[in-house]
Structure formats: C-alpha cells, structure tokens
C-alpha cells in the first residue's frame, strides 16, 4: 500500500466526514429554532447549486471537450447531468408517497415525522452523490495530490452545510443530538467508500471521459436534491425571505471559497 493510496484515502475521508461538522453545528441551535432550520436548508441549497453549475459541471465540460471531438464532447456532459437528475428522481419516486417528504402541512407530531423522513432521505441522497464525489476525489488525489487538495477542500466546505441539512430536521423532530450527528456523519462515509471501490475496481478503466461523466452526474444529483428537497423544506418551515437569504448566502460562501482556492 503506497503513500499515494494512504494520502488519497485520508483526504477523501476527511472531506466526506466534514458532514459531521455540520451535524455538530446544527445541534447548537435551539430545537424550536425554525429560523435556523430555514436558513440552513436554504444555505445548503445555495452551496450545492452554485458548486454544481460553476465548478463541477464546468469541470465535466472541460474534460469532455479536451478528450472527445466534435459535438459529442459537448453533449456528453449535458446527457450525464440529466442522467444524474433521473437517477435521484427514480429513487425519490420509489419511496411511497406517504413516506416521501415533499410537503409539510403543520408543525405538530405529523410534521415531526415528516422532518425525520426529510433528514433521513436527505442523508441517503447526499450519500448517493457523495459516492461518485469520493471516487473523483480519491482518483484525483492518487494521480495528482496538489489538485486534489483544492477539490477536497471545496467538497469538505460544501459538505458542512449538507451535514446541517441532514442533522437539523432530525434534531428538530427527535431532540436527539446523537441521532442528528450520527446521520450527518453517516452520509459522508460514502465518500471514502466510493474512493476505495473506485481504486480497487474502476482504476484500470478510469480516464478523463469517465471522470467527466461522473462529475456531470454528481452535479445533476445535487441540483435535484436542492430543488426538490431542500428549498421546499426551507420555504415551509420559515419565512420566505429567510430561506432566500440562506440560499444567497450559501452561494456567496461557495463563490468566495472557490475564489480563494
């Protein structure tokens, strides 16, 4: 086991488990602080949408254009992006309607159950998109450690509000900090798992074109989560402008972090 493998594994694990930092942060807010919940959900959506369109999808387009000739190089990232949306949409639809956390009608016991489901579903969705993210981070770290540090830092940064998005509704619903932090950490474990599987199984077949597809699929999944799950929940559990403010703040923080890098 060489140094590059250990470095890639450590970097991917740290990036993934930063979701737990978000979980810890969410537990400092008061349980009935729906304003914090609204802002944090909007913030998460802002981070995920901004990084998807400005960073991840653009990286996919550049990789595809460099390695594929003609229109196909331009079309492939677009197809992969919508494939990512389709993948998470199918998972969404596979959940029975009564268990699918799209609508929240009240803040009573029924809403608490819905909040719990929202947190768990968000954790599942984030884990799914963290899997290919982990693959991309791991392979980048193994082949080019300097570039991978910047990628891992950006992923870790946006994983923190993702951890908040997972933990906040679970903490609101149950009052259990342990459950909230557990689910937020668990959602990030998919990154090192994806990295290891990618190294062991996909390394012989991995090239820039495959990475372009992976990045675009990740972007599609993240955009769908934001629009279908995070923003509607933020709208329902707080004032409209708080959710929008959190959304804009999330984009601004992500933009600043990318400029610094």
Tab-separated table of C-alpha atoms in Angstrom:
chain	number	residue	atom	x	y	z
A	1	UNK	CA	0.000	0.000	0.000
A	2	UNK	CA	1.871	3.085	-1.226
A	3	UNK	CA	1.890	6.631	0.120
A	4	UNK	CA	-0.389	7.938	-2.629
A	5	UNK	CA	-3.082	5.437	-1.673
A	6	UNK	CA	-2.923	6.392	2.012
A	7	UNK	CA	-2.934	10.097	1.161
A	8	UNK	CA	-5.921	9.680	-1.161
A	9	UNK	CA	-7.821	7.668	1.446
A	10	UNK	CA	-7.113	10.186	4.218
A	11	UNK	CA	-8.061	13.176	2.060
A	12	UNK	CA	-11.284	11.577	0.844
A	13	UNK	CA	-12.274	10.507	4.363
A	14	UNK	CA	-11.690	13.984	5.795
A	15	UNK	CA	-13.707	15.582	3.001
A	16	UNK	CA	-16.567	13.137	3.463
A	17	UNK	CA	-16.760	13.242	7.249
A	18	UNK	CA	-16.953	17.038	7.258
A	19	UNK	CA	-20.712	16.456	7.043
A	20	UNK	CA	-20.412	15.589	10.731
A	21	UNK	CA	-19.134	19.102	11.430
A	22	UNK	CA	-22.392	20.401	10.009
A	23	UNK	CA	-24.285	17.988	12.233
A	24	UNK	CA	-22.485	19.270	15.317
A	25	UNK	CA	-23.149	22.884	14.329
A	26	UNK	CA	-26.860	22.200	13.869
A	27	UNK	CA	-27.116	20.850	17.413
A	28	UNK	CA	-26.031	24.185	18.876
A	29	UNK	CA	-29.238	25.753	17.598
A	30	UNK	CA	-32.343	25.610	19.777
A	31	UNK	CA	-34.641	22.719	18.904
A	32	UNK	CA	-37.566	25.041	18.160
A	33	UNK	CA	-35.445	27.474	16.193
A	34	UNK	CA	-37.208	27.099	12.864
A	35	UNK	CA	-35.490	30.223	11.571
A	36	UNK	CA	-32.138	28.453	11.861
A	37	UNK	CA	-33.596	25.404	10.119
A	38	UNK	CA	-34.939	27.534	7.277
A	39	UNK	CA	-31.691	29.444	6.815
A	40	UNK	CA	-29.546	26.298	6.988
A	41	UNK	CA	-31.662	24.459	4.410
A	42	UNK	CA	-31.565	27.465	2.082
A	43	UNK	CA	-27.824	27.830	2.680
A	44	UNK	CA	-27.243	24.191	1.784
A	45	UNK	CA	-29.247	24.548	-1.419
A	46	UNK	CA	-27.253	27.636	-2.383
A	47	UNK	CA	-23.933	25.872	-1.857
A	48	UNK	CA	-24.975	22.777	-3.776
A	49	UNK	CA	-26.497	24.592	-6.752
A	50	UNK	CA	-23.609	27.044	-7.081
A	51	UNK	CA	-20.864	24.432	-6.864
A	52	UNK	CA	-22.788	22.183	-9.261
A	53	UNK	CA	-23.092	24.731	-12.070
A	54	UNK	CA	-19.963	26.824	-11.547
A	55	UNK	CA	-17.412	24.185	-10.543
A	56	UNK	CA	-18.423	20.543	-11.025
A	57	UNK	CA	-20.346	20.813	-14.308
A	58	UNK	CA	-17.748	23.161	-15.780
A	59	UNK	CA	-15.011	20.665	-14.906
A	60	UNK	CA	-17.025	17.966	-16.654
A	61	UNK	CA	-17.449	20.103	-19.769
A	62	UNK	CA	-13.730	20.916	-19.919
A	63	UNK	CA	-12.662	17.288	-19.501
A	64	UNK	CA	-15.123	16.129	-22.130
A	65	UNK	CA	-14.133	18.818	-24.649
A	66	UNK	CA	-10.427	18.028	-24.253
A	67	UNK	CA	-10.836	14.301	-24.779
A	68	UNK	CA	-13.720	13.983	-27.242
A	69	UNK	CA	-14.013	15.541	-30.678
A	70	UNK	CA	-16.996	17.281	-32.177
A	71	UNK	CA	-20.486	17.701	-30.801
A	72	UNK	CA	-20.382	14.532	-28.728
A	73	UNK	CA	-17.800	16.117	-26.441
A	74	UNK	CA	-20.225	18.980	-25.847
A	75	UNK	CA	-23.339	16.845	-25.481
A	76	UNK	CA	-21.969	14.127	-23.173
A	77	UNK	CA	-21.784	16.292	-20.007
A	78	UNK	CA	-25.325	17.539	-20.633
A	79	UNK	CA	-26.638	13.994	-21.016
A	80	UNK	CA	-24.772	12.884	-17.889
A	81	UNK	CA	-26.115	15.877	-15.945
A	82	UNK	CA	-29.723	14.967	-16.712
A	83	UNK	CA	-28.922	11.305	-16.096
A	84	UNK	CA	-27.914	12.307	-12.573
A	85	UNK	CA	-31.244	14.075	-12.134
A	86	UNK	CA	-33.049	10.994	-13.449
A	87	UNK	CA	-31.187	8.677	-11.058
A	88	UNK	CA	-32.130	10.583	-7.907
A	89	UNK	CA	-35.655	11.229	-9.241
A	90	UNK	CA	-36.198	7.484	-9.665
A	91	UNK	CA	-35.028	6.902	-6.094
A	92	UNK	CA	-37.366	9.683	-4.983
A	93	UNK	CA	-40.347	8.152	-6.777
A	94	UNK	CA	-39.532	4.678	-5.444
A	95	UNK	CA	-40.371	5.874	-1.935
A	96	UNK	CA	-44.126	5.555	-1.164
A	97	UNK	CA	-45.926	8.881	-1.366
A	98	UNK	CA	-46.886	8.875	2.299
A	99	UNK	CA	-43.216	8.439	3.208
A	100	UNK	CA	-41.880	10.952	0.722
A	101	UNK	CA	-41.026	14.206	2.499
A	102	UNK	CA	-42.134	16.796	-0.020
A	103	UNK	CA	-44.989	18.565	1.747
A	104	UNK	CA	-45.246	19.803	5.312
A	105	UNK	CA	-48.691	20.924	6.398
A	106	UNK	CA	-48.188	21.623	10.106
A	107	UNK	CA	-45.619	21.742	12.875
A	108	UNK	CA	-47.222	19.047	15.060
A	109	UNK	CA	-46.398	15.368	15.508
A	110	UNK	CA	-47.167	14.643	11.850
A	111	UNK	CA	-44.703	17.322	10.786
A	112	UNK	CA	-42.099	15.941	13.178
A	113	UNK	CA	-42.361	12.560	11.465
A	114	UNK	CA	-42.033	14.276	8.112
A	115	UNK	CA	-38.988	16.159	9.371
A	116	UNK	CA	-37.368	12.903	10.429
A	117	UNK	CA	-38.033	11.429	6.999
A	118	UNK	CA	-36.664	14.549	5.350
A	119	UNK	CA	-33.427	14.235	7.291
A	120	UNK	CA	-33.050	10.529	6.525
A	121	UNK	CA	-33.918	10.950	2.841
A	122	UNK	CA	-31.539	13.882	2.554
A	123	UNK	CA	-28.822	11.767	4.194
A	124	UNK	CA	-29.487	8.985	1.680
A	125	UNK	CA	-29.461	11.373	-1.267
A	126	UNK	CA	-26.281	13.068	-0.080
A	127	UNK	CA	-24.641	9.674	0.490
A	128	UNK	CA	-25.526	8.683	-3.082
A	129	UNK	CA	-23.934	11.768	-4.582
A	130	UNK	CA	-21.020	11.537	-2.133
A	131	UNK	CA	-20.177	8.123	-3.567
A	132	UNK	CA	-19.072	9.382	-7.012
A	133	UNK	CA	-17.678	12.519	-5.357
A	134	UNK	CA	-15.483	10.260	-3.250
A	135	UNK	CA	-14.448	8.381	-6.363
A	136	UNK	CA	-13.461	11.609	-8.101
A	137	UNK	CA	-11.589	12.935	-5.050
A	138	UNK	CA	-9.762	9.662	-4.445
A	139	UNK	CA	-8.648	9.203	-8.041
A	140	UNK	CA	-7.561	12.853	-8.254
A	141	UNK	CA	-5.569	12.543	-5.024
A	142	UNK	CA	-3.924	9.341	-6.189
A	143	UNK	CA	-2.851	10.773	-9.543
A	144	UNK	CA	-2.333	14.472	-8.719
A	145	UNK	CA	-2.208	15.293	-4.977
A	146	UNK	CA	-1.826	19.067	-5.441
A	147	UNK	CA	-5.001	19.390	-7.499
A	148	UNK	CA	-6.857	17.014	-5.197
A	149	UNK	CA	-6.264	19.175	-2.117
A	150	UNK	CA	-8.205	22.029	-3.704
A	151	UNK	CA	-11.000	19.681	-4.809
A	152	UNK	CA	-11.225	18.033	-1.389
A	153	UNK	CA	-11.300	21.405	0.376
A	154	UNK	CA	-14.185	22.607	-1.777
A	155	UNK	CA	-16.063	19.334	-1.231
A	156	UNK	CA	-15.433	19.455	2.520
A	157	UNK	CA	-16.669	23.032	2.680
A	158	UNK	CA	-19.954	22.284	0.972
A	159	UNK	CA	-20.307	19.037	2.945
A	160	UNK	CA	-20.614	21.077	6.153
A	161	UNK	CA	-23.954	22.699	5.221
A	162	UNK	CA	-25.029	19.356	3.776
A	163	UNK	CA	-24.450	17.907	7.240
A	164	UNK	CA	-26.583	20.717	8.649
A	165	UNK	CA	-29.321	19.877	6.148
A	166	UNK	CA	-29.277	16.258	7.340
A	167	UNK	CA	-28.999	16.897	11.072
A	168	UNK	CA	-31.276	19.920	11.510
A	169	UNK	CA	-34.592	18.240	10.613
A	170	UNK	CA	-33.663	15.098	12.576
A	171	UNK	CA	-32.751	17.161	15.637
A	172	UNK	CA	-35.927	19.218	15.267
A	173	UNK	CA	-38.023	16.040	15.058
A	174	UNK	CA	-36.389	13.965	17.809
A	175	UNK	CA	-34.436	16.329	20.044
A	176	UNK	CA	-31.605	13.766	19.921
A	177	UNK	CA	-28.184	15.222	19.217
A	178	UNK	CA	-26.720	11.719	18.937
A	179	UNK	CA	-29.127	10.743	16.148
A	180	UNK	CA	-28.623	14.032	14.317
A	181	UNK	CA	-24.832	13.805	14.424
A	182	UNK	CA	-24.852	10.076	13.619
A	183	UNK	CA	-26.877	10.552	10.425
A	184	UNK	CA	-24.794	13.548	9.354
A	185	UNK	CA	-21.537	11.610	9.794
A	186	UNK	CA	-23.006	8.523	8.113
A	187	UNK	CA	-23.993	10.450	4.995
A	188	UNK	CA	-20.337	11.379	4.490
A	189	UNK	CA	-18.994	7.833	4.810
A	190	UNK	CA	-19.978	7.179	1.204
A	191	UNK	CA	-17.044	9.308	0.021
A	192	UNK	CA	-14.193	7.112	1.315
A	193	UNK	CA	-16.217	4.005	0.421
A	194	UNK	CA	-16.664	5.301	-3.115
A	195	UNK	CA	-12.973	6.138	-3.267
A	196	UNK	CA	-11.858	2.675	-2.207
A	197	UNK	CA	-14.236	0.904	-4.588
A	198	UNK	CA	-13.139	3.208	-7.380
A	199	UNK	CA	-9.486	2.418	-6.738
A	200	UNK	CA	-9.968	-1.341	-6.470
A	201	UNK	CA	-12.464	-1.863	-9.289
A	202	UNK	CA	-12.515	1.109	-11.638
A	203	UNK	CA	-8.916	2.311	-11.768
A	204	UNK	CA	-7.981	0.148	-14.797
A	205	UNK	CA	-10.890	1.627	-16.776
A	206	UNK	CA	-10.872	5.184	-15.466
A	207	UNK	CA	-9.966	8.043	-17.782
A	208	UNK	CA	-10.824	11.713	-18.224
A	209	UNK	CA	-14.012	10.913	-20.146
A	210	UNK	CA	-15.315	8.711	-17.331
A	211	UNK	CA	-14.428	11.430	-14.823
A	212	UNK	CA	-16.322	13.951	-16.953
A	213	UNK	CA	-19.407	11.740	-16.774
A	214	UNK	CA	-19.028	11.245	-13.015
A	215	UNK	CA	-18.738	14.987	-12.376
A	216	UNK	CA	-21.804	15.773	-14.503
A	217	UNK	CA	-23.895	13.067	-12.826
A	218	UNK	CA	-22.891	14.423	-9.410
A	219	UNK	CA	-23.925	17.930	-10.472
A	220	UNK	CA	-27.329	16.690	-11.625
A	221	UNK	CA	-27.960	14.831	-8.374
A	222	UNK	CA	-27.008	17.853	-6.272
A	223	UNK	CA	-29.247	20.225	-8.231
A	224	UNK	CA	-32.216	17.860	-7.911
A	225	UNK	CA	-31.725	17.492	-4.149
A	226	UNK	CA	-31.631	21.264	-3.766
A	227	UNK	CA	-34.735	21.998	-5.838
A	228	UNK	CA	-36.855	19.019	-4.827
A	229	UNK	CA	-35.927	18.639	-1.160
A	230	UNK	CA	-34.020	21.484	0.476
A	231	UNK	CA	-35.695	24.597	-0.927
A	232	UNK	CA	-39.299	23.363	-0.435
A	233	UNK	CA	-38.487	22.406	3.170
A	234	UNK	CA	-36.854	25.794	3.788
A	235	UNK	CA	-39.923	27.550	2.385
A	236	UNK	CA	-42.353	25.613	4.573
A	237	UNK	CA	-40.543	25.872	7.898
A	238	UNK	CA	-39.829	29.591	7.928
A	239	UNK	CA	-40.300	32.984	6.396
A	240	UNK	CA	-39.856	33.104	2.645
A	241	UNK	CA	-37.070	35.690	2.731
A	242	UNK	CA	-35.085	33.765	5.342
A	243	UNK	CA	-34.859	30.784	3.010
A	244	UNK	CA	-33.878	33.029	0.102
A	245	UNK	CA	-31.328	34.812	2.280
A	246	UNK	CA	-29.798	31.498	3.297
A	247	UNK	CA	-29.752	30.411	-0.345
A	248	UNK	CA	-27.899	33.544	-1.473
A	249	UNK	CA	-25.507	33.317	1.483
A	250	UNK	CA	-24.717	29.713	0.565
A	251	UNK	CA	-23.857	30.712	-2.993
A	252	UNK	CA	-21.746	33.622	-1.751
A	253	UNK	CA	-19.755	31.451	0.664
A	254	UNK	CA	-19.128	28.844	-2.018
A	255	UNK	CA	-18.125	31.528	-4.537
A	256	UNK	CA	-15.679	33.049	-2.048
A	257	UNK	CA	-14.153	29.674	-1.219
A	258	UNK	CA	-13.625	28.898	-4.908
A	259	UNK	CA	-12.018	32.302	-5.486
A	260	UNK	CA	-9.652	31.745	-2.567
A	261	UNK	CA	-8.668	28.372	-3.987
